[in-house]
Short mmCIF file of C-alpha atoms and ligand atoms in Angstrom, two decimals:
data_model
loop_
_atom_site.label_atom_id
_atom_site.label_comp_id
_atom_site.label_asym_id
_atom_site.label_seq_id
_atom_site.Cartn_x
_atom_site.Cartn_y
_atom_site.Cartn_z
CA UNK A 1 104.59 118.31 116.32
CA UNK A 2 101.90 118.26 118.44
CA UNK A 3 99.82 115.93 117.84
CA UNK A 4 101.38 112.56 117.33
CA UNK A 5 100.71 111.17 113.62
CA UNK A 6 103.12 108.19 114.02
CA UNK A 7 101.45 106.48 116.81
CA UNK A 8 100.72 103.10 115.88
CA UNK A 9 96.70 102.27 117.27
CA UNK A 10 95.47 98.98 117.83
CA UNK A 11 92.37 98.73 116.81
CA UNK A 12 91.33 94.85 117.00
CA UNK A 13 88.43 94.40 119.15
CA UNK A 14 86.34 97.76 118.86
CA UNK A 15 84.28 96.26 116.20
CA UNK A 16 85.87 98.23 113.16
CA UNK A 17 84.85 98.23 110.06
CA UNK A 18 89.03 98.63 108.91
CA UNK A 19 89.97 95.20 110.73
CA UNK A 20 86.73 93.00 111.08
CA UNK A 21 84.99 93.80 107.86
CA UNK A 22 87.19 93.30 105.00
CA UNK A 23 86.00 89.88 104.03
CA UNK A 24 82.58 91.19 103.93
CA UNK A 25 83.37 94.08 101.94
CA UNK A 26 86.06 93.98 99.87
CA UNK A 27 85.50 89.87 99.06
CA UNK A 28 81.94 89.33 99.52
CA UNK A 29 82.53 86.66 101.89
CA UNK A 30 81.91 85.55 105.08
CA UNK A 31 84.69 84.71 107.99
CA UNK A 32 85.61 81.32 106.96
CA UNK A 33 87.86 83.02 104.10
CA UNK A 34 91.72 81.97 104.67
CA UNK A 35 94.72 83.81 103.72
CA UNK A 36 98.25 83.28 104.04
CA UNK A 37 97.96 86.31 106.59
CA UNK A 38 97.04 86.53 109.76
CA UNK A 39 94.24 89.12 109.85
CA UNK A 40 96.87 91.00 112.41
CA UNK A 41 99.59 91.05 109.86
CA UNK A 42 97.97 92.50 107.21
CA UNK A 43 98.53 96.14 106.15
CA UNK A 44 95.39 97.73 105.93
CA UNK A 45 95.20 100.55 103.48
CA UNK A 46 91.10 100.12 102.67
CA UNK A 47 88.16 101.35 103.65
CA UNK A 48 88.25 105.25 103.98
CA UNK A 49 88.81 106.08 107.95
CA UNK A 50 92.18 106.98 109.34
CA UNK A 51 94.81 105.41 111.62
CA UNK A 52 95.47 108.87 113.36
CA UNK A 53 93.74 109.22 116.70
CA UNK A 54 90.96 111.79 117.05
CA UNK A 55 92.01 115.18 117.93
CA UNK A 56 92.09 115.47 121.52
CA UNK A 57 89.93 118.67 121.73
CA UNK A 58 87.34 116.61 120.26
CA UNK A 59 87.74 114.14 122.83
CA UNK A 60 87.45 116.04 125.34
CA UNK A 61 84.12 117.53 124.58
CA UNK A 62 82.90 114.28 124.22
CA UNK A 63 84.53 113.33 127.74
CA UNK A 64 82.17 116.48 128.41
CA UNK A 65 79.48 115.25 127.39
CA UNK A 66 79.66 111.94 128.90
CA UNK A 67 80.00 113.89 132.23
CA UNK A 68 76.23 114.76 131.76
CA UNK A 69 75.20 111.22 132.41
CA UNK A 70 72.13 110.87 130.49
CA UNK A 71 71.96 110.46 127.06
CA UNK A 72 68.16 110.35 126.40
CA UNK A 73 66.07 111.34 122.43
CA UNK A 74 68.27 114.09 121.13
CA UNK A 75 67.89 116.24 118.48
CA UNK A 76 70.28 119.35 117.04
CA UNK A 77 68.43 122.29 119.21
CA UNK A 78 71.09 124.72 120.40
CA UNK A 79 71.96 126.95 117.56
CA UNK A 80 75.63 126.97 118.73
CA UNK A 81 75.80 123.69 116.75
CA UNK A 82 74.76 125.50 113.36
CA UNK A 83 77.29 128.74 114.27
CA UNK A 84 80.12 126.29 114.62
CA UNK A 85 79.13 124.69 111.06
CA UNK A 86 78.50 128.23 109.49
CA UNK A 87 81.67 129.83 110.79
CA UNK A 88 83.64 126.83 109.49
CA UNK A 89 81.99 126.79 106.07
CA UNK A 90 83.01 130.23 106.35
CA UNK A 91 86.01 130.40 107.55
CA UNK A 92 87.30 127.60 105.05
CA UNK A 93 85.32 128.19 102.06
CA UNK A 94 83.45 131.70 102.45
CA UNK A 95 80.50 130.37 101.86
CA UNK A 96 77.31 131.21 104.25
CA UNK A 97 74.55 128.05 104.26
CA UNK A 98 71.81 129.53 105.54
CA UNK A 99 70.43 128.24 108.97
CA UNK A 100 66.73 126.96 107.99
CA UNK A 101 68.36 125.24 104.63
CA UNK A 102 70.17 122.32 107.06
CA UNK A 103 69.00 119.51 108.51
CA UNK A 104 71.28 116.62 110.10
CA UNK A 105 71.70 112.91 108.87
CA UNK A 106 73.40 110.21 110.29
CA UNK A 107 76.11 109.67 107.70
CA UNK A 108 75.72 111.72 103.96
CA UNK A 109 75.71 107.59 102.49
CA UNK A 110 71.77 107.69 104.27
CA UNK A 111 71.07 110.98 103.36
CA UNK A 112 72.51 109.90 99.66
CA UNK A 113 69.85 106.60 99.35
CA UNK A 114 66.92 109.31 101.51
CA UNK A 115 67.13 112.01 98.71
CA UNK A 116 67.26 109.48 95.94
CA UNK A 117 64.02 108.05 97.13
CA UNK A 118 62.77 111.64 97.39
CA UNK A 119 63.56 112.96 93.90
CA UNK A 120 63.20 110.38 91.43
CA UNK A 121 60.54 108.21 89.88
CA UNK A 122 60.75 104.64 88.55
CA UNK A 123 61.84 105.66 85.16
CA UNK A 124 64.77 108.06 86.13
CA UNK A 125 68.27 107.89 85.57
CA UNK A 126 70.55 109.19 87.77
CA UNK A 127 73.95 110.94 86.30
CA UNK A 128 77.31 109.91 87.51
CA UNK A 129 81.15 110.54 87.02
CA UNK A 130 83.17 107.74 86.75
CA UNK A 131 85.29 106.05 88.00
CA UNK A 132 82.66 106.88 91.37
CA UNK A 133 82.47 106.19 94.98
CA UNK A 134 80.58 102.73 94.22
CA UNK A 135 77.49 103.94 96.94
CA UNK A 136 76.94 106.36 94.76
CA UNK A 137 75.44 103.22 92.39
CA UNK A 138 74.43 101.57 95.23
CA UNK A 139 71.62 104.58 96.61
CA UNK A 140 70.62 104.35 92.88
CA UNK A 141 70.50 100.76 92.70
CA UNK A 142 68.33 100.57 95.68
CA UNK A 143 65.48 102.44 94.35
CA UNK A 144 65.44 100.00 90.85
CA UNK A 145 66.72 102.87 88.98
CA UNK A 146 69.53 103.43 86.30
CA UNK A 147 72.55 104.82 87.01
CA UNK A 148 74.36 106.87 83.59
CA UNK A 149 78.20 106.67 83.88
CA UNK A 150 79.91 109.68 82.56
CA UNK A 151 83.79 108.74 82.49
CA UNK A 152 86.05 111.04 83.02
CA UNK A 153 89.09 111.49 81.02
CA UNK A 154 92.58 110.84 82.17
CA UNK A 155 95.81 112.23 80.90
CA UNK A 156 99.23 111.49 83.57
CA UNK A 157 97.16 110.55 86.13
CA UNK A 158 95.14 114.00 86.11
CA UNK A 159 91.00 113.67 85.46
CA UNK A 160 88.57 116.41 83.94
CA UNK A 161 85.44 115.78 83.10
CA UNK A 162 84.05 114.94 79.74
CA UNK A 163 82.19 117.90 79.22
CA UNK A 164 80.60 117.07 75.78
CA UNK A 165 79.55 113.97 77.01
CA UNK A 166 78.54 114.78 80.50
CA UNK A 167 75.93 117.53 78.71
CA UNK A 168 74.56 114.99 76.34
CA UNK A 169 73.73 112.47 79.08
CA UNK A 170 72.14 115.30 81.34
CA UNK A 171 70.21 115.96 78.43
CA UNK A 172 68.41 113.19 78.55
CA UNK A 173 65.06 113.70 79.31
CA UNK A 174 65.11 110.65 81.53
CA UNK A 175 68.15 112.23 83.58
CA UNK A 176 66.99 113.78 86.67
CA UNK A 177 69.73 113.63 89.14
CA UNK A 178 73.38 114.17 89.59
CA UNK A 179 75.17 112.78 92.39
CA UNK A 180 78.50 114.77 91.93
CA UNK A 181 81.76 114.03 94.33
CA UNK A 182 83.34 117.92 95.34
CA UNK A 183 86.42 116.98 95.66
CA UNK A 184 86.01 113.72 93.77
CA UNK A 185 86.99 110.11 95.46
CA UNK A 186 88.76 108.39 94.04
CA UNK A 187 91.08 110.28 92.04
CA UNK A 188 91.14 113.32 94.42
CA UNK A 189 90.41 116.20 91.71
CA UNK A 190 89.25 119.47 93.82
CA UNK A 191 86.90 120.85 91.13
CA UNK A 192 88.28 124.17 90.10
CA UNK A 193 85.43 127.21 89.87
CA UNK A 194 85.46 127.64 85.94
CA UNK A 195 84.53 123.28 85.88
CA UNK A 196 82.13 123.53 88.78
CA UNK A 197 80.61 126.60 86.67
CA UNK A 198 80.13 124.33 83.66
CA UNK A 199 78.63 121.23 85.56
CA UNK A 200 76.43 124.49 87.22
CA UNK A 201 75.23 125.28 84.10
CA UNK A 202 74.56 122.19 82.44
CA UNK A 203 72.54 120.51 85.43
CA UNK A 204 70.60 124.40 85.20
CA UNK A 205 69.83 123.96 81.48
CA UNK A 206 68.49 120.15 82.00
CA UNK A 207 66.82 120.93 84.94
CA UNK A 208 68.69 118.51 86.99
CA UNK A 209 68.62 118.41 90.70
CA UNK A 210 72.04 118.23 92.31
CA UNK A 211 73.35 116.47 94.99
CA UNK A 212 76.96 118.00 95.80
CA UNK A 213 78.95 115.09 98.22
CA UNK A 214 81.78 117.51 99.58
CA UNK A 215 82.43 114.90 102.35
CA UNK A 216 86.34 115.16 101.66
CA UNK A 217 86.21 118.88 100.86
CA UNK A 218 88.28 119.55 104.41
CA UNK A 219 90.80 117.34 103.24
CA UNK A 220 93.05 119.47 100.57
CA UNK A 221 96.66 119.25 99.77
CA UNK A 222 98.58 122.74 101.95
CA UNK A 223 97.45 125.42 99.03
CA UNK A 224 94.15 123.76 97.77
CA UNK A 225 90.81 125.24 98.42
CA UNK A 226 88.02 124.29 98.33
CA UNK A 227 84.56 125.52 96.63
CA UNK A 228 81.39 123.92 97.24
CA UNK A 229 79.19 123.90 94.35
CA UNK A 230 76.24 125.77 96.07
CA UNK A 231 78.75 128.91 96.06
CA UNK A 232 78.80 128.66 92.56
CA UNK A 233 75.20 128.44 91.99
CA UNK A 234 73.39 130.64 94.77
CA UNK A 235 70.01 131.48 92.60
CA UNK A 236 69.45 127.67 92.35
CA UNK A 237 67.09 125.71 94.49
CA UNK A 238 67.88 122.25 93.25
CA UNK A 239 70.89 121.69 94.67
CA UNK A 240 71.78 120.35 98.11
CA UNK A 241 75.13 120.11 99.90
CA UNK A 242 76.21 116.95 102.26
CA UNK A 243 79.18 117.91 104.06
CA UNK A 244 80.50 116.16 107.06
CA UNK A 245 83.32 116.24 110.23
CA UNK A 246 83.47 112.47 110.09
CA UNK A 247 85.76 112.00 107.18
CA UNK A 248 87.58 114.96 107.83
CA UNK A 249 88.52 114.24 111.83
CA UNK A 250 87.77 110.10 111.94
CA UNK A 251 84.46 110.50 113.32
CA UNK A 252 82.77 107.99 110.62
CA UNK A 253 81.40 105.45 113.58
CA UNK A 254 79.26 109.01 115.11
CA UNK A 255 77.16 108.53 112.05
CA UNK A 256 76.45 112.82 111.62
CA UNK A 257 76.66 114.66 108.23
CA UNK A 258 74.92 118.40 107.60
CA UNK A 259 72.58 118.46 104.13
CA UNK A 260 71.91 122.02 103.12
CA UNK A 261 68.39 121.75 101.15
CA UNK A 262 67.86 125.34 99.87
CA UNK A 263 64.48 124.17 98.30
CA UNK A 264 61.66 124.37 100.75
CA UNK A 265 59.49 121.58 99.48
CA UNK A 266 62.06 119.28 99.61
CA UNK A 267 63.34 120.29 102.59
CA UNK A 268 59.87 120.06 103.68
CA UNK A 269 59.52 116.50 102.46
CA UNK A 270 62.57 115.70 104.73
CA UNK A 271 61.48 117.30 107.53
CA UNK A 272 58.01 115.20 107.51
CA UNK A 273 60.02 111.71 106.58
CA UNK A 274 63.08 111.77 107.69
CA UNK A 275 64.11 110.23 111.38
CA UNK A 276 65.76 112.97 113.10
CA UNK A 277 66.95 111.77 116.23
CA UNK A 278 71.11 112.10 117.04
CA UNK A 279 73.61 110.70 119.10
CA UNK A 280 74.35 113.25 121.79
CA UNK A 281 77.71 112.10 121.46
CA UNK A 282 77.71 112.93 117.93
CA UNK A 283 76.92 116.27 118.00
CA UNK A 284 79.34 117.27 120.83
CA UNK A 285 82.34 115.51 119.22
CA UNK A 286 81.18 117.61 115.39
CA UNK A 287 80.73 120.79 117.14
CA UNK A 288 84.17 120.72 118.69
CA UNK A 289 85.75 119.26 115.53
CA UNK A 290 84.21 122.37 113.59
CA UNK A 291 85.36 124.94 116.86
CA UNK A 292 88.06 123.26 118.15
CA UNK A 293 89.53 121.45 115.53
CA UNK A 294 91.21 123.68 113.46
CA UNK A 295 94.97 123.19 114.35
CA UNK A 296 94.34 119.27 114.30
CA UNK A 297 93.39 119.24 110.65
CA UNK A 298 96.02 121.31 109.59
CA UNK A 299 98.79 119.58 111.71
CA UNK A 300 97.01 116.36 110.06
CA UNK A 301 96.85 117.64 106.83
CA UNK A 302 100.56 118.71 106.99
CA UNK A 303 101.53 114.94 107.92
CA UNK A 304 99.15 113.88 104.65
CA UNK A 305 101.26 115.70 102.55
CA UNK A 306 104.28 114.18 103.63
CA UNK A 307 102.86 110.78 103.21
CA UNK A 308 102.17 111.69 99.36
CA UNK A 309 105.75 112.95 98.96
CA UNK A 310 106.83 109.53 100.14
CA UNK A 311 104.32 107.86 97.71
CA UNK A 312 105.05 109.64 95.04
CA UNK A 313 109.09 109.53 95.51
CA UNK A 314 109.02 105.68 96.62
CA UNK A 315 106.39 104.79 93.69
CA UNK A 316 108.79 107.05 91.11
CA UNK A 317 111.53 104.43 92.40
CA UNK A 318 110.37 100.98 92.80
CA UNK A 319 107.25 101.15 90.24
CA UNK A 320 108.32 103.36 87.65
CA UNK A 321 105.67 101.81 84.81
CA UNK A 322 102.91 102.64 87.44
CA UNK A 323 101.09 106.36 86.90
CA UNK A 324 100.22 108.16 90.09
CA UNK A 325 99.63 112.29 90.99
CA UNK A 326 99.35 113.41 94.18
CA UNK A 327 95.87 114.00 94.79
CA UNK A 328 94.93 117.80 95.22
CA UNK A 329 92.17 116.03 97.97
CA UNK A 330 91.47 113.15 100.28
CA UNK A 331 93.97 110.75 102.02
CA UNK A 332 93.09 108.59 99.26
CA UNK A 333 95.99 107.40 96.50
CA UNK A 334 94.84 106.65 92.88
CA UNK A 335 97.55 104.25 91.40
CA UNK A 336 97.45 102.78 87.68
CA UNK A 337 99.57 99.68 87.90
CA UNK A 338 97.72 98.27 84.28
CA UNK A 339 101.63 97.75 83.16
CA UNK A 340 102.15 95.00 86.25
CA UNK A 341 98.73 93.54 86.29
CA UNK A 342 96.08 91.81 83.44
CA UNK A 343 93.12 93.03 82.74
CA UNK A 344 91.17 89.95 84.93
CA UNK A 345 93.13 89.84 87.97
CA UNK A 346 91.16 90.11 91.10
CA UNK A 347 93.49 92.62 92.31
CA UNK A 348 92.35 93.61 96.30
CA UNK A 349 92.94 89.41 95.82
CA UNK A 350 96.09 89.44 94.68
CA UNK A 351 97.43 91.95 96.88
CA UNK A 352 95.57 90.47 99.94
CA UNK A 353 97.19 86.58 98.95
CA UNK A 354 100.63 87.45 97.73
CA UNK A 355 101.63 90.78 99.63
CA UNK A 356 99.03 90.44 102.77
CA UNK A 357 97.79 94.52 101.77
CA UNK A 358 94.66 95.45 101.78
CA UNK A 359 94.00 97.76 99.09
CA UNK A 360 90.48 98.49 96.90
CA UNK A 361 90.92 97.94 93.41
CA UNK A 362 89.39 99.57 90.31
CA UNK A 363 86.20 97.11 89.63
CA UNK A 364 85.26 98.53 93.44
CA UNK A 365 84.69 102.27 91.69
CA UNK A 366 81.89 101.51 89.12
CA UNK A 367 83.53 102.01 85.65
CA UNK A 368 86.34 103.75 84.30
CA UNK A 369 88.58 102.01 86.60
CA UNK A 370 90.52 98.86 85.51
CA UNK A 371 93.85 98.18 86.64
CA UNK A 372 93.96 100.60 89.46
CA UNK A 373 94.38 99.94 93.01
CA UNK A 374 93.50 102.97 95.61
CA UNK A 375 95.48 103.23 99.02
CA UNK A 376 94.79 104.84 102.18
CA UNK A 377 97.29 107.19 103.05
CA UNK A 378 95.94 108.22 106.38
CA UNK A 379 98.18 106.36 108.40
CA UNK A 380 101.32 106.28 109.52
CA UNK A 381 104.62 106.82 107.70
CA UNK A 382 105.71 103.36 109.08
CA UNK A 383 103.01 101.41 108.22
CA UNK A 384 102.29 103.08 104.49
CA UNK A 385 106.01 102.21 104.14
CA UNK A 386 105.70 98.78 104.70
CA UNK A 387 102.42 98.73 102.62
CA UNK A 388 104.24 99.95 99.39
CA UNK A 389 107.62 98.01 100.03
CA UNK A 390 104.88 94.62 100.17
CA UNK A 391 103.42 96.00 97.07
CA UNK A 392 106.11 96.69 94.77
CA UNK A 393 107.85 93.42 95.92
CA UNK A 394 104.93 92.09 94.58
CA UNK A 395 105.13 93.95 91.22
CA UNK A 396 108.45 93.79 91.06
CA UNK A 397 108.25 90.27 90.18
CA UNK A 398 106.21 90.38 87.24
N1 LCS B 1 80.65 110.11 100.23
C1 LCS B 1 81.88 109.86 99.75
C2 LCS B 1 82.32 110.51 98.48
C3 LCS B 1 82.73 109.02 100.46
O1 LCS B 1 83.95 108.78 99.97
C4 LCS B 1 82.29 108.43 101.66
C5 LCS B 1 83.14 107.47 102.43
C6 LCS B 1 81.01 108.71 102.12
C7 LCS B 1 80.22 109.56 101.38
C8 LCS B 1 80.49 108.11 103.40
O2 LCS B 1 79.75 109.03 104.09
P1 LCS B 1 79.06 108.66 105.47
O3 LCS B 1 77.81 107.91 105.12
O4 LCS B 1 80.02 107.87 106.27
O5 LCS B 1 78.76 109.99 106.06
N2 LCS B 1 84.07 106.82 101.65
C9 LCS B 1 84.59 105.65 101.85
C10 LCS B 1 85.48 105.03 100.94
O6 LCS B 1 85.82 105.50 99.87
N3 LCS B 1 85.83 103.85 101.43
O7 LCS B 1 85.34 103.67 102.67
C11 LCS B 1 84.42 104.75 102.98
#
């Protein structure tokens, strides 16, 4: 292969998020929290960036870029950047966003809390599926309004969506956004067309606006594809589209994401309130990730697969009361171990005392999510191998 998957990456003292931030984010603490681990020994299978180095191509146009030598206000001008971004939305997903409908954000979390703030009023609810990326809640939560939970059902580890009930809480007249996850973290569903028609139609009916997060969409399982939700709905201004490279080649630390606002006053709105500066940086390593970075994701994507094979054969062995599918999307793996664990147990806690992993566990996703643990697979085969021996020593015991 040519790009080297199982290289192991140190990445103490670069300020990440992976090995410096875990107490603060997974335990609400500070660094004066002890473990039986040294923060070194701990697997870390968390927060949602990858082990894998960046693709070189992309390093080398930011190598580029750094040759300039000044790094002054910047701002997306050179319409290369939005022919690299078209051609890969087409290329991938033959879909066409239009050039005046996008405008640049740095991350789609920001743009998530910006639009929020932009569309609602105090008295609005905002429609979710559940279990949900918890800043989903959290953009919500910071403008003092309600979120609405619609859980999705679950049958061997496979989710659809509620239809009869997702319809009855856009109907609310309170209701005036969905946030909806295309494909959906955390349990890795890529939306198939006839489901994404019938979310489509309901949000149309209700008058919802739409916020489609398709931040994993370049992440598939070899055979998936991807449709973004704007494809389905073309006649309807009320949607917009974050999509991102950061997810999709590491790039989360850039801080860049693309939102495609068809609807003019909105788009307007942004345009006028929005902080539009960019890191020069940024923009050269997501234009070469979107031109150059082709062969990468599929080499990476390739390796991914192979990871969930392993999951999925080693979890079939050595947990075989857990429930787990291999995700159609994301590096991300959606594990019930309810049959190992009680309904109270702090379980990133557990995992983080008794088999030094760090994992997220269900109460991180909203609702809808008890007695689940979610891994990161991006990594390599080594280290997720010694992540799930730890963990079903663990379970074993019980
Ligand atoms: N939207 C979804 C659905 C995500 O899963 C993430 C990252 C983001 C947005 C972040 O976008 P950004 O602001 O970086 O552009 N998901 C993470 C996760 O599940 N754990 O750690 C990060």
């Amino acid at each position: 292969m040519q790009y080297a998957f199982d290289e192991i990456i140190e990445r103490r003292n670069t300020n990440a998020m992976n090995t410096d931030g875990f107490r603060q984010y997974i335990f609400h603490a500070d660094e004066t929290m002890q473990f039986p681990y040294a923060d070194e020994d701990f697997v870390r299978m968390w927060v949602a960036d990858m082990e894998f180095a960046v693709a070189p191509e992309i390093i080398e146009a930011i190598e580029e870029r750094l040759k300039k030598r000044i790094f002054g206000y910047t701002k997306v001008f050179d319409p290369a950047y939005y022919e690299a971004f078209r051609n890969w939305c087409e290329q991938r997903y033959g879909w066409h966003p239009e050039k005046a409908h996008l405008v640049t954000s740095p991350g789609v979390i920001p743009a998530l809390y910006e639009l929020t703030g932009y569309l609602c009023q105090s008295s609005d609810q905002v429609l979710i599926l559940t279990p949900s990326y918890a800043y989903f809640k959290h953009a919500v939560d910071f403008h003092a309004l309600q979120t609405v939970c619609s859980d999705l059902k679950e049958e061997n580890g496979y989710y659809t969506i509620d239809f009869e009930d997702f319809a009855k809480k856009a109907a609310d007249p309170h209701t005036k956004l969905c946030i909806f996850c295309n494909p959906h973290n955390p349990t890795g569903r890529v939306w198939h067309k006839d489901e994404l028609l019938q979310v489509a139609q309901i949000c149309k009916e209700n008058d919802l606006w739409l916020i489609s997060d398709e931040i994993h969409c370049d992440i598939l399982r070899i055979g998936q594809t991807h449709t973004p939700m704007a494809k389905v709905m073309p006649d309807y201004d009320k949607i917009i589209t974050c999509m991102a490279a950061s997810k999709s080649f590491n790039l989360a630390g850039l801080m860049f994401s693309n939102v495609i606002i068809p609807n003019d006053k909105l788009r307007e709105t942004w345009k006028k309130r929005h902080y539009d500066f960019e890191n020069p940086l940024s923009i050269a390593a997501t234009q070469a990730a979107y031109t150059k970075g082709g062969a990468w994701l599929d080499a990476m994507r390739q390796y991914l697969d192979e990871n969930f094979a392993f999951c999925a054969a080693f979890i079939q062995e050595h947990l075989p009361r857990a429930t787990f599918r291999i995700p159609e999307a994301t590096y991300l793996a959606w594990v019930d171990i309810s049959a190992y664990v009680s309904e109270e147990e702090n379980l990133p806690l557990l995992f983080a005392n008794e088999a030094g992993v760090l994992l997220e566990g269900g109460d991180m996703f909203v609702a809808n999510s008890n007695g689940y643990i979610r891994l990161n697979l991006a990594c390599p085969r080594s280290i997720l191998q010694k992540g799930l021996t730890r963990i079903a020593d663990l379970l074993a015991k019980r």
